[in-house]
Each structure stands twice: as C-alpha cells, then as structure tokens.
XYZ file of C-alpha atoms in Angstrom:
599
model
C 0.000 0.000 0.000
C 1.427 3.386 -0.950
C -0.414 5.108 1.852
C 0.921 8.702 1.879
C -1.824 11.312 1.655
C -1.542 15.105 1.964
C -4.037 17.161 3.914
C -4.481 20.943 4.210
C -1.893 21.295 6.977
C 0.763 19.068 5.411
C 3.797 21.082 4.401
C 5.489 18.126 2.737
C 5.302 14.388 2.557
C 5.284 12.585 5.831
C 5.349 9.055 7.056
C 1.959 7.318 7.088
C 2.513 6.617 10.755
C 2.408 10.347 11.435
C -0.966 11.451 10.041
C -1.672 15.189 9.755
C -5.304 16.160 10.009
C -7.407 18.938 8.596
C -7.611 21.966 10.933
C -10.336 21.619 13.510
C -10.917 17.884 12.924
C -10.703 15.233 15.575
C -7.893 12.683 15.673
C -8.737 9.145 14.573
C -10.842 7.275 17.104
C -8.826 5.051 19.349
C -9.629 1.420 18.764
C -10.632 2.051 15.149
C -8.784 0.038 12.502
C -6.983 2.602 10.339
C -5.975 0.495 7.366
C -8.300 1.608 4.543
C -8.024 0.150 1.077
C -6.459 2.214 -1.651
C -9.884 2.647 -3.248
C -11.290 4.007 0.000
C -8.444 6.507 0.166
C -9.175 7.639 -3.379
C -12.860 8.142 -2.520
C -11.877 10.133 0.534
C -9.638 12.361 -1.585
C -12.357 12.939 -4.156
C -14.843 13.813 -1.424
C -12.442 16.222 0.269
C -12.204 14.119 3.428
C -8.891 13.879 5.290
C -7.719 10.290 5.256
C -5.620 8.823 8.046
C -3.619 6.003 6.570
C -1.734 3.585 8.773
C 0.396 0.755 7.513
C 0.871 -1.926 10.112
C 2.260 -4.632 7.896
C 5.663 -5.775 8.971
C 5.708 -3.591 12.077
C 5.146 -6.393 14.529
C 2.101 -4.668 16.025
C -1.052 -6.360 17.223
C -4.573 -5.009 16.852
C -5.662 -1.467 16.308
C -3.045 1.294 16.702
C -3.049 3.787 19.543
C -3.781 7.324 18.367
C -1.757 9.976 20.200
C -2.957 13.557 19.904
C -0.175 16.122 20.380
C -0.831 19.868 20.542
C 2.125 22.232 20.417
C 2.765 25.963 20.444
C 2.843 27.121 16.785
C 6.516 28.131 16.948
C 7.718 24.684 17.996
C 5.086 22.652 16.139
C 7.217 22.171 12.973
C 10.023 20.668 15.074
C 7.616 18.473 17.055
C 5.987 17.300 13.811
C 9.365 16.317 12.365
C 10.168 14.345 15.498
C 6.774 12.678 15.144
C 7.698 11.595 11.621
C 10.807 9.850 12.868
C 8.864 8.386 15.761
C 6.403 6.826 13.319
C 9.186 5.458 11.172
C 10.917 3.933 14.179
C 8.155 1.380 14.771
C 7.938 2.249 18.473
C 5.079 0.522 20.231
C 3.096 0.882 23.423
C 1.606 -2.217 24.976
C 2.442 -4.134 21.825
C 0.468 -1.742 19.625
C 1.695 0.703 17.046
C 1.310 4.385 17.821
C 0.022 6.979 15.379
C 0.835 10.580 16.248
C -1.110 13.615 15.061
C 0.498 16.984 15.750
C -1.486 20.201 15.719
C -0.398 23.811 16.231
C -2.592 25.704 18.715
C -1.818 28.899 20.588
C -0.848 28.145 24.191
C -3.388 30.648 25.542
C -6.183 28.836 23.720
C -5.194 25.452 25.148
C -4.761 26.818 28.678
C -8.144 28.527 28.515
C -9.833 25.396 27.173
C -8.299 23.095 29.756
C -8.951 25.413 32.688
C -12.200 27.034 31.527
C -10.599 30.391 32.315
C -10.939 32.283 29.050
C -11.897 32.370 25.377
C -11.125 29.427 23.097
C -11.644 28.570 19.464
C -13.194 25.185 20.170
C -12.587 22.056 22.200
C -8.938 21.206 22.723
C -8.197 17.886 24.403
C -4.621 16.743 23.710
C -2.926 13.674 25.128
C 0.359 15.554 25.200
C 0.772 19.328 25.201
C 3.873 21.419 24.496
C 3.074 25.075 25.351
C 5.738 27.713 24.982
C 6.083 28.279 28.710
C 5.350 26.800 32.127
C 3.799 30.176 32.905
C 0.578 28.886 31.338
C 0.312 26.188 33.993
C 0.744 28.793 36.723
C -1.429 31.595 35.426
C -4.361 29.379 34.373
C -4.471 27.455 37.645
C -3.680 24.155 35.919
C -0.651 23.588 38.149
C -2.914 23.799 41.167
C -5.106 21.053 39.729
C -2.156 18.661 39.649
C -1.104 19.102 36.025
C 2.649 19.401 35.733
C 5.478 19.133 33.255
C 7.313 15.843 32.920
C 10.113 17.306 30.846
C 11.148 20.154 28.565
C 11.296 20.144 24.784
C 13.375 23.287 24.275
C 14.365 26.695 25.558
C 14.326 30.168 24.038
C 15.312 33.321 25.934
C 13.147 36.424 25.823
C 15.110 39.180 24.106
C 14.753 42.763 23.007
C 14.674 43.167 19.266
C 14.995 45.878 16.648
C 15.609 45.977 12.940
C 19.252 45.890 11.890
C 18.989 49.514 10.788
C 17.270 50.478 14.024
C 19.830 48.647 16.143
C 22.631 50.607 14.493
C 20.853 53.876 15.277
C 20.349 52.762 18.884
C 24.048 52.361 19.625
C 24.389 55.766 21.285
C 21.077 55.871 23.166
C 20.448 52.241 24.051
C 23.716 50.378 24.417
C 24.176 47.998 26.027
C 20.634 46.694 25.733
C 18.927 46.373 29.107
C 15.586 45.979 30.810
C 16.385 49.179 32.702
C 16.642 51.094 29.437
C 13.440 49.546 28.166
C 11.572 50.523 31.337
C 12.843 54.086 31.071
C 11.775 54.288 27.433
C 8.319 52.946 28.309
C 7.718 55.115 31.390
C 4.600 57.206 30.816
C 5.668 59.616 33.551
C 8.912 60.479 31.781
C 7.915 61.367 28.212
C 10.926 63.614 27.745
C 13.515 60.904 28.468
C 14.536 57.947 26.331
C 10.935 57.744 25.082
C 11.714 60.662 22.749
C 14.028 58.380 20.761
C 12.616 54.915 21.370
C 9.147 53.510 20.858
C 8.590 50.340 22.863
C 6.369 47.648 21.351
C 5.000 44.901 23.575
C 3.464 41.530 22.862
C 0.209 41.294 24.788
C 1.159 39.406 27.987
C -2.401 38.111 28.278
C -1.883 36.138 25.064
C 1.871 35.740 24.678
C 4.411 34.238 27.048
C 7.268 36.320 25.668
C 5.239 39.425 26.525
C 4.592 38.228 30.072
C 8.184 37.060 30.417
C 9.396 40.544 29.501
C 7.200 42.132 32.166
C 8.414 39.622 34.746
C 12.040 40.235 33.807
C 11.557 44.002 33.856
C 9.785 43.973 37.209
C 12.479 41.692 38.672
C 15.226 44.086 37.570
C 13.203 47.072 38.776
C 12.690 45.537 42.210
C 16.358 44.575 42.494
C 17.297 48.169 41.712
C 15.033 49.567 44.428
C 12.404 50.883 42.005
C 8.887 51.403 43.281
C 5.536 50.171 42.054
C 4.795 53.628 40.661
C 7.438 53.250 37.952
C 6.128 49.808 37.047
C 2.624 51.218 36.770
C 3.842 53.982 34.489
C 5.447 51.352 32.286
C 2.364 49.147 32.267
C 0.179 52.093 31.371
C 2.384 53.010 28.455
C 2.745 49.448 27.201
C -1.013 48.911 27.404
C -1.309 51.442 24.597
C 1.408 49.939 22.397
C 0.749 46.204 22.384
C 0.838 44.181 19.199
C -1.178 41.030 18.693
C 1.484 38.640 17.409
C 5.193 38.276 16.620
C 4.347 38.710 12.926
C 2.789 42.114 13.634
C 5.736 43.009 15.848
C 8.361 42.309 13.196
C 6.325 44.046 10.509
C 6.298 47.186 12.655
C 9.990 46.962 13.564
C 11.067 47.152 9.948
C 9.060 50.280 9.111
C 10.782 53.661 9.088
C 9.659 55.865 11.996
C 10.682 59.029 13.836
C 11.222 57.019 17.005
C 13.152 53.765 16.719
C 10.834 50.841 17.468
C 12.159 48.289 19.950
C 10.173 45.155 20.670
C 10.234 42.108 22.889
C 10.169 38.586 21.460
C 11.632 35.134 21.893
C 15.050 34.530 20.416
C 13.576 31.781 18.231
C 10.991 34.119 16.734
C 13.792 36.473 15.636
C 15.530 33.515 13.982
C 12.275 32.355 12.361
C 11.477 35.813 10.975
C 14.882 36.180 9.391
C 15.149 32.664 7.995
C 11.623 32.365 6.614
C 10.926 35.920 5.448
C 14.467 36.820 4.337
C 13.766 40.544 4.877
C 16.021 43.220 3.412
C 16.111 44.820 6.875
C 16.326 41.789 9.186
C 15.579 41.714 12.891
C 18.372 41.637 15.467
C 18.160 40.082 18.922
C 19.404 42.404 21.686
C 20.332 40.513 24.850
C 19.636 42.450 28.104
C 22.789 42.904 30.153
C 20.957 42.085 33.412
C 19.960 38.652 32.117
C 16.588 37.392 30.991
C 13.801 34.870 31.463
C 13.447 31.997 29.000
C 10.486 30.186 27.522
C 10.909 26.559 28.592
C 8.473 24.586 26.375
C 7.316 22.067 28.997
C 6.074 18.614 27.999
C 2.732 18.058 29.698
C 1.156 14.617 29.463
C -2.594 14.853 30.001
C -3.733 11.410 28.817
C -5.769 9.420 31.340
C -5.850 6.057 29.538
C -2.880 3.896 30.588
C -2.019 2.742 27.070
C -2.232 6.253 25.623
C -0.157 7.566 28.500
C 2.489 4.935 27.770
C 2.473 6.079 24.142
C 2.854 9.700 25.269
C 5.814 8.787 27.453
C 7.407 6.952 24.542
C 6.959 10.024 22.338
C 8.467 12.241 25.029
C 11.499 9.951 25.093
C 11.862 10.456 21.326
C 11.402 14.221 21.605
C 14.080 14.523 24.306
C 16.527 12.114 22.713
C 19.768 13.339 21.151
C 18.174 13.115 17.697
C 15.094 14.972 18.905
C 17.200 17.693 20.503
C 19.076 18.153 17.238
C 15.842 18.660 15.316
C 14.709 21.222 17.881
C 18.032 23.077 17.658
C 17.807 23.102 13.855
C 14.541 25.055 14.235
C 16.201 27.919 16.136
C 15.694 26.675 19.692
C 18.147 25.862 22.445
C 18.230 22.673 24.468
C 16.619 22.849 27.935
C 20.134 23.509 29.263
C 20.492 26.531 26.974
C 22.862 25.010 24.426
C 22.531 26.514 20.963
C 22.820 24.697 17.662
C 24.316 25.910 14.426
C 21.095 27.737 13.507
C 21.702 30.429 16.137
C 24.296 32.562 14.399
C 24.847 36.295 13.781
C 23.883 35.733 10.142
C 20.395 34.907 11.429
C 20.235 37.897 13.796
C 21.023 35.933 16.969
C 24.053 34.555 18.757
C 24.944 31.183 20.215
C 26.317 32.419 23.548
C 24.006 31.507 26.404
C 22.585 34.687 27.997
C 22.513 35.164 31.749
C 19.363 33.804 33.357
C 16.979 35.612 35.693
C 15.080 33.394 38.092
C 11.432 32.935 37.191
C 9.278 34.640 39.870
C 7.035 32.470 42.000
C 3.385 31.824 41.229
C 2.159 34.655 43.459
C 4.296 37.202 41.604
C 3.122 35.885 38.239
C -0.507 36.109 39.342
C -0.057 39.618 40.723
C 1.542 40.935 37.552
C -1.074 39.246 35.358
C -3.842 40.833 37.411
C -2.044 44.180 37.282
C -1.989 44.043 33.502
C -5.689 43.226 33.414
C -6.490 46.128 35.713
C -4.354 48.631 33.853
C -6.043 47.605 30.599
C -9.445 48.526 31.971
C -10.878 51.801 30.771
C -10.780 54.936 32.894
C -13.690 57.114 34.002
C -12.666 60.078 36.166
C -14.547 63.050 37.532
C -12.141 65.724 38.763
C -13.632 67.818 41.578
C -11.604 71.029 42.008
C -11.697 73.411 44.950
C -11.850 77.096 43.895
C -12.485 78.582 47.353
C -10.572 81.612 48.649
C -7.778 79.710 50.420
C -6.780 78.115 47.116
C -5.287 81.496 46.190
C -2.658 81.171 48.933
C 0.919 79.975 48.180
C 1.357 76.232 47.797
C 4.993 76.268 48.950
C 8.071 78.477 49.148
C 8.065 78.999 45.365
C 5.114 81.359 45.800
C 2.971 79.483 43.255
C -0.638 79.568 44.410
C -2.424 76.386 45.354
C -4.903 77.067 42.561
C -2.178 77.449 39.941
C -0.382 74.352 41.214
C -3.632 72.364 40.953
C -4.201 73.617 37.419
C -0.673 72.678 36.379
C -1.033 69.269 38.000
C -4.276 68.593 36.162
C -2.699 69.461 32.803
C 0.308 67.281 33.623
C -1.949 64.449 34.728
C -3.865 64.440 31.458
C -0.710 63.199 29.717
C -0.956 59.948 31.638
C -4.329 58.980 30.191
C -5.028 57.623 26.691
C -7.588 59.241 24.396
C -10.257 56.664 25.176
C -10.252 57.614 28.875
C -13.420 59.376 30.016
C -12.751 62.496 32.062
C -14.860 65.421 33.251
C -14.323 68.393 35.611
C -16.387 70.145 38.259
C -15.378 73.104 40.406
C -16.761 73.797 43.875
C -16.826 76.581 46.462
C -20.236 77.759 47.723
C -23.404 78.982 46.010
C -21.906 78.575 42.514
C -25.312 77.771 40.996
C -27.610 79.604 43.399
C -28.140 79.396 47.118
C -26.858 76.122 48.583
C -25.629 74.626 45.272
C -21.879 74.604 45.726
C -20.649 72.829 42.586
C -20.609 73.564 38.882
C -19.822 71.401 35.876
C -17.049 72.861 33.707
C -16.393 70.035 31.231
C -18.880 67.147 31.020
C -17.650 63.564 31.351
C -16.639 61.884 28.111
C -13.726 60.501 26.073
C -10.671 62.746 25.959
C -10.536 62.443 22.168
C -14.136 63.578 21.708
C -14.526 67.067 20.266
C -16.392 69.833 22.099
C -17.009 73.056 20.213
C -14.283 72.225 17.726
C -11.573 71.100 20.184
C -10.918 67.792 21.904
C -12.092 67.287 25.446
C -8.436 66.867 26.426
C -7.587 70.332 25.093
C -10.746 71.813 26.586
C -9.906 70.511 30.044
C -6.308 71.703 29.721
C -7.540 75.154 28.718
C -9.946 75.348 31.656
C -7.247 74.218 34.100
C -4.835 76.886 32.886
C -7.464 79.574 33.359
C -9.135 78.417 36.578
C -9.081 81.040 39.352
C -9.762 80.933 43.056
C -12.757 82.954 44.257
C -11.292 85.303 46.909
C -14.431 85.336 49.074
C -15.449 81.756 48.355
C -16.070 79.216 51.095
C -15.520 75.457 50.837
C -18.717 73.503 50.324
C -16.793 70.269 50.070
C -19.190 67.719 51.573
C -22.262 68.632 49.545
C -20.204 68.800 46.351
C -18.499 65.473 46.996
C -21.811 63.759 47.693
C -23.316 65.127 44.467
C -20.292 63.889 42.518
C -20.473 60.482 44.169
C -24.137 60.052 43.324
C -23.440 60.932 39.699
C -20.592 58.439 39.395
C -22.526 55.626 41.061
C -25.662 56.316 39.001
C -23.590 56.267 35.800
C -21.237 53.461 36.847
C -19.525 51.610 33.978
C -18.388 48.073 34.771
C -15.661 47.962 32.103
C -13.860 50.965 33.596
C -12.178 52.047 36.792
C -14.585 54.676 38.146
C -12.865 57.340 40.243
C -13.426 60.782 41.730
C -10.235 62.840 42.101
C -10.691 65.591 44.674
C -8.229 68.503 44.535
C -8.432 70.687 47.617
C -6.340 72.267 50.381
C -6.015 72.063 54.122
C -9.284 73.707 55.151
C -11.656 70.785 54.653
C -15.402 71.479 54.679
C -16.264 75.132 55.440
C -19.841 75.775 54.395
C -21.751 78.601 56.115
C -24.932 77.372 54.421
C -24.876 74.243 56.536
C -25.239 71.194 54.348
C -23.798 67.801 55.178
C -21.601 67.570 58.250
C -18.380 65.594 58.302
C -20.133 62.790 60.151
C -23.024 62.740 57.707
C -20.879 62.592 54.550
C -18.954 59.639 55.967
C -22.148 57.801 56.807
C -23.561 58.394 53.323
C -20.376 57.251 51.554
C -20.123 54.101 53.657
C -23.738 53.289 52.916
C -23.453 54.001 49.182
C -20.189 52.176 48.530
C -20.722 48.875 46.710
C -17.605 46.690 46.259
C -19.271 45.080 43.238
C -19.723 48.523 41.629
C -16.833 50.426 43.220
C -16.384 54.164 42.874
C -13.199 55.192 44.638
C -12.273 58.666 45.879
C -8.693 59.832 45.437
C -7.907 62.966 47.466
C -4.961 65.281 46.797
C -4.945 67.973 49.450
C -2.237 70.665 49.565
C -0.814 71.887 52.842
C -3.182 69.885 55.005
C -1.396 69.832 58.345
C -4.080 69.707 61.014
C -4.534 66.205 62.337
C -8.311 66.522 62.379
C -8.435 67.558 58.709
C -6.131 64.735 57.645
C -8.178 62.244 59.637
C -11.405 63.350 57.922
C -9.870 63.195 54.438
C -8.401 59.776 55.110
C -11.737 58.516 56.464
C -13.522 59.702 53.304
C -10.994 57.863 51.134
C -11.144 54.709 53.250
C -14.933 54.590 53.045
C -14.675 54.095 49.268
C -11.486 52.029 48.982
C -9.670 55.172 47.867
C -6.575 57.044 48.983
C -5.706 60.402 50.512
C -2.432 62.210 49.799
C -1.144 65.373 51.436
C 1.663 66.917 49.348
C 3.549 69.845 50.806
C 5.345 70.942 47.644
C 4.496 71.212 43.979
C 7.298 68.787 43.115
C 5.449 65.929 44.799
C 2.571 66.046 42.348
C 3.893 63.791 39.587
C 4.637 61.112 42.157
C 1.152 61.540 43.590
C -0.439 60.996 40.206
C 1.528 57.809 39.654
C 0.518 56.575 43.095
C -3.076 57.246 42.145
C -2.779 55.260 38.941
C -0.994 52.486 40.853
C -4.166 52.020 42.875
C -5.774 50.620 39.757
C -3.698 47.493 40.332
C -5.569 46.551 43.470
C -9.026 48.014 42.755
C -11.598 47.474 44.102
C -10.024 46.070 47.287
C -7.097 48.418 47.840
C -7.874 49.549 51.341
C -6.929 53.060 52.389
C -3.699 54.953 51.870
C -2.347 58.117 53.415
C 0.769 60.044 52.389
C-alpha cells in the first residue's frame, strides 16, 4: 500500500505513521482500525475528506493502533511534527500496539483557557500531550494547582529585546548595552521627555503571549532589584497597554518600518531567527540581549492522557522528543536545548548569537498572578470626575516657590492628562459655595466623556487643559466640600460603567469642609459614603490635598478615602505632584479592594 496522503496542513510528505489532520478535525478514534483500502483513500480524496492512513504490515504490532494527539505551540510545532515523523518510522510501540501521532499547532493561551475554563477558546482542545511555549501557562491558568505538571522540557528560548538591523545601528548611542532598565525608562509614561523621545517600545500582549509576560516579569524583577517602586512599574504598564501588538508577525512588521522614534520590541530569540530565515527581509531583525539577564520560555512537555495505554504512548513520544536526535531537530529550528545550548542555527547571520545569555530566576506563582492581574487592571478603561476646589484659600501659596495652590492644581491637572489615553473618560467640576444659586456649591465645567471627543471644535483633552490653565480661586469663596463630593459620588454611582475604573479625584487644600450654608456635616458625609459604597460597583475617591497639616483635617480626608477604597495624599510641595499621580494610577492594580492609603 502506498499510503501517503496530503491534507491541508501538510507542508510536505510525511510518514503514514504520522498522520496530519485537517484543521479543527478530531484525531482518529482510538480502537478504530486505520488500514483503509487504496480505493477508499481515493474516494476520501475525491470527497475532500482527510484520510488517516496507517500501515501496520511488517511492524510487529497487534490489533488497532493507539492514536496519540499532540498539541504544540505554533513556533515549535514544525520541530515536534518532524520528530513525530521519525517516531512513526521507528516502529515504536506501546503495549504491543503501534502508535500513530497527530500533531497540531494551537496557541498556548487557547489550550490553557480550554483546559482550565478560564478564558476564550476557538473550540474544544483535548490533547494527550501538550507542548506550550512556557510553564507560565500552567501557573497563570491554575492548571498547576489542579495537579497538572510538566514531565520534561522540549526546548528553551530566551526572551530578548529586538529591533531591525537599521534600528539597532541607530540605537548604539542611546540604548547600548541593551537592558531591561533602558526599556523601562523608554516605556515610562511619567517620563515622556527621556529615552521615550528616541525609542518607541512595542509589547506583545502578555495576556496572550508568554514572551510578553516574560518581559514584564524580567523588567519587574530588575526594577525591584534596583530599588524601584511600584509607581514606575505602573507607568510602564500604562504606556505598554497602549502599544501592544497582537502577534510576533505584527511586531516584526512594525519593527522594519521607518519611523521618527526607533521601534524596539520584545520577542523570543527563536521568533527572531524564524522571521529572518523564513521571510528573508532586506532589513532583518536583530536580537538584543539584556545585560541584566533574561527569562526563558521553557516549552514544557505536559502529558494529560488518562488512559494507561495512551499515557504509555505519550511517554514513549516524550522519550523520542528529548533524545539526542530529537534535541538536534529542535536546535535546527532555532531553539536551544533545555540547558540553553545553541545549535548551528543560532548565528549572527540569522540575527542571533549562540552564547548563552545570563538567566533571571522565574518569579514564584504569586508574583506571576499579581503581575497578570495588574496588567488586566491597567487595561481597563478609565472614568474620572475631577472635583476642584476654587475657594478663597486656594489662592494662597502652595509652597516656598510662591505658586498659588490654585495654579499648582491647574498645572497638576494638565500634567496628569498626559498619563491617560484618548479613550479615557474624564470630566471636571469646580466647587466653592453657592456657585449655581443658594446652597448649590458645585458647577460642571467640562462634562464627562472621552478625551478624544470634540467639544465646540476642540478635543475634550484640550478643553480641560484650557480650563485648568485659566481656573481662578474665588477670593471670598467658602468650601462647600461635603455637599459637592456627595453630588459627585451620586453621579458616578448612578452612571457606573463596569468595564472601567470609576474614580473621583478631589483637589483641595487644608481647610476641609467650610460651608456657612450648613449642608452635610463631616459625620453625615462619611455615613452616606459608607452606605453608598458597593464593592461590586466600586467608585473610589482619590484625594490630593495641599498643605493639610491639622490632624483633624487629615483624619477626615483619610476617612472619606477609606470609606470608598480610595486614597488620601497630602503633598507639601508642587514637586510631589507627579509622584502623587503615579501613586493614584498604581491604585488601579488593586481596585476594588485596595484599602486606604495616606501620604
């Protein structure tokens, strides 16, 4: 029988013992005799049906073959499939039966989601043996907690920085040697005038790509070791959330385009090799190895089969995959061995180098979970109502520079706008007393809406910036804080949006509530906020209060923030404001259960 048959996914002839199936189809049923006649194969071809042809003659096998379903990360699938070919040709058996291996490429996120029920999938995925690109998928999806674990490793590929060859040459002065520290500085939203002026950082979405998550873990590890705070990490996450690319293909396509700022991305070393050797671009990619070391993708071998015979077959295939011959095939596809040894494929001609880079320890499961959750939180939309005090005391100096509290607040608001993307929804109110008639202490200046939306011919962002530059304190104005805050809170809770972080930012000074018209007392506003706060629909209050020194005033502000899971900050100088804003954004990482904060 001349049983070779090509299906849609076959990229060349393969041994009949290693059937390749049409995308989305099921593997051959175990226990089914897979020895069709030549005529049956011809009918199957004419009807467009994928035929699985197995030749058992002369193999010394008894009965029906065991079908082994292998699912692998798309980058390593070609290597795994080639090993499967040799495995089929070897006549290896399990329990006296021949083994047929089908190998399918499926994104690791899809498999992890399907197996754990933790996210979107493209259909049922039920492999007997799984080779994801990283053990991180076992940790982040909770599969490790359910007892699923790796029994070996198929390969290794370090996470690297990457740029086009032309871009890398231009980076020599500004970004040499390559480092995670430099990348963090270039991606820091709070420092737009630094390295970010020359370098545009591109990130693979860490929710979908292990190299993307590995880069964040490596960067945060280096940041922590250097004494950096969470605020810097948050600034980086915020910036990267606006510059993610969906896949390595999209990343490399962007890297090779001419741009005012040099694009620098993050990818696996193997993906750099694959791009250069398969696409043969005129401006190839170059792997840049961080001087602090890096985290590697470890391609674990995870046997999931329950049936004893199928499990034996899976173990036999793992032995083939991790044999010297199997390792050589893996190296020929641009990977390293699990010990980090490179093959001849990793050469400067292919944009990479054979030297083993320094390794950073993979953070524990808690750190991985925390960073994954942080990314999810930072990706949520933003809905902010800024409530700005314009009472008489806001005209007093903020610090020894002589800048008024009002002017400092206005400058801070304009500076803060830079930290939010265009899709963020922001609005501004001012408050003093009797701004809209007797007893109505607040007034809307710019209605809530997306920063990119146009109002009277200008964007909301520009409109808010204009208002903040022109805002003036009312010399005789009192501070109707409690009534204004309660009105703002009711608006935000009534218009709560579940896909966003809903926040009130209160800018005020050290006076607290000072309302001759009466209104809500300090005790009453606290009671109302505690009653209204719903942890399932959280609206947090972030307070930035200049020159608040009295213990009683600080205690009241802190109590207001605590009642809504918010934070209260008490800067004494204008220079503290940028840090305050980053601290405020950092609270997104723990919302809605942050607890209170006081600075």
